[in-house]
XYZ file of C-alpha atoms in Angstrom:
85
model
C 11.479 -3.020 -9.943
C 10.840 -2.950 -13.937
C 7.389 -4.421 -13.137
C 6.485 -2.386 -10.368
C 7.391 0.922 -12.265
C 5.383 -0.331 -15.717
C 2.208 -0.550 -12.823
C 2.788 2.389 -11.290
C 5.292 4.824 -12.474
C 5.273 7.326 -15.260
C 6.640 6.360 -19.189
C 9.741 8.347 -18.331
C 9.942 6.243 -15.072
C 10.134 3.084 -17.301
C 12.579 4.743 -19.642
C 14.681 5.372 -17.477
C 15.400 1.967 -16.245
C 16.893 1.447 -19.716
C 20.566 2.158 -20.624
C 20.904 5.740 -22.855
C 21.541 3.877 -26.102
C 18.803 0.982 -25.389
C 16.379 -0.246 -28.248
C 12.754 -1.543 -27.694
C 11.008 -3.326 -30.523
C 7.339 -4.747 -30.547
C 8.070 -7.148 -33.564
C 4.196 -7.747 -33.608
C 3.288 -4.032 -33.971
C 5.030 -3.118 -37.139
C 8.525 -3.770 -36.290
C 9.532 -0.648 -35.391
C 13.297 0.045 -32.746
C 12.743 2.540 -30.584
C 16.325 3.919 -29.808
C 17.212 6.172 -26.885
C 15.262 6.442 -23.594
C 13.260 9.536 -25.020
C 11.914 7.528 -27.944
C 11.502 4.138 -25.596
C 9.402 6.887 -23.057
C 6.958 7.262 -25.787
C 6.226 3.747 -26.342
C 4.793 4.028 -22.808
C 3.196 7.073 -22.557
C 0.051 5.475 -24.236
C -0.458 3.249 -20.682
C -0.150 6.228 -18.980
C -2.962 7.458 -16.485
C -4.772 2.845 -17.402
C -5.009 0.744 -14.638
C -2.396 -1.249 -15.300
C -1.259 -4.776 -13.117
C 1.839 -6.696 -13.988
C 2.892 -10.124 -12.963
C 5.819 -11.887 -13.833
C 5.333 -14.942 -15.654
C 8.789 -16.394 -15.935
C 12.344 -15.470 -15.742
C 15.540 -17.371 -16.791
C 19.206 -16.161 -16.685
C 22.711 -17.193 -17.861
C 25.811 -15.694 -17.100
C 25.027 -11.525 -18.431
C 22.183 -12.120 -19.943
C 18.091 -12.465 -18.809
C 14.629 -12.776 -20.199
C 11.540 -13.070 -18.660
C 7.477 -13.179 -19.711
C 5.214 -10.928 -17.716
C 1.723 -9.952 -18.054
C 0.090 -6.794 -18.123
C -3.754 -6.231 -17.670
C -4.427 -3.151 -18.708
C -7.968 -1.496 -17.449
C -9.174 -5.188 -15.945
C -9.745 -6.591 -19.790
C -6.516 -6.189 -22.110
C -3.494 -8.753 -20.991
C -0.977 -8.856 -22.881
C 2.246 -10.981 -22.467
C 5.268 -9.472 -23.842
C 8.652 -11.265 -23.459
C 11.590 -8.900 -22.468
C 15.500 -9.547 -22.762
């Protein structure tokens, strides 16, 4: 569903997958937490309107917890491969 929604839905789509208190960080991109689902909504609204696929690349869980690689091409030339947990 996550995957799916990054493709096709809106940044408050996304967003609101996450839990009201969730954090996003892109430790490559300065570091910076995104708290709330209003703040983690605008860390997608720049993919917004792209061509965007996703694939999953690999998933592993234990007990409550999950992470997983996917892909995302973004316009048929930018992939990136961010790791989510």
């Amino acid at each position: 569903r996550y995957l799916d929604t990054v493709a096709d839905g809106s940044a408050d789509d996304v967003a609101a997958l996450y839990a009201e208190d969730a954090t996003l960080e892109d430790p490559v991109g300065g570091g910076d937490v995104h708290i709330g689902r209003q703040a983690i909504a605008g860390c997608y609204k720049v993919m917004e309107g792209a061509e965007i696929k996703t694939e999953l690349l690999n998933f592993r869980a234990g007990g409550h917890e999950a992470a997983f690689v996917f892909a995302i091409t973004v316009g048929g030339g930018m992939r990136i491969e961010p790791i989510e947990v």
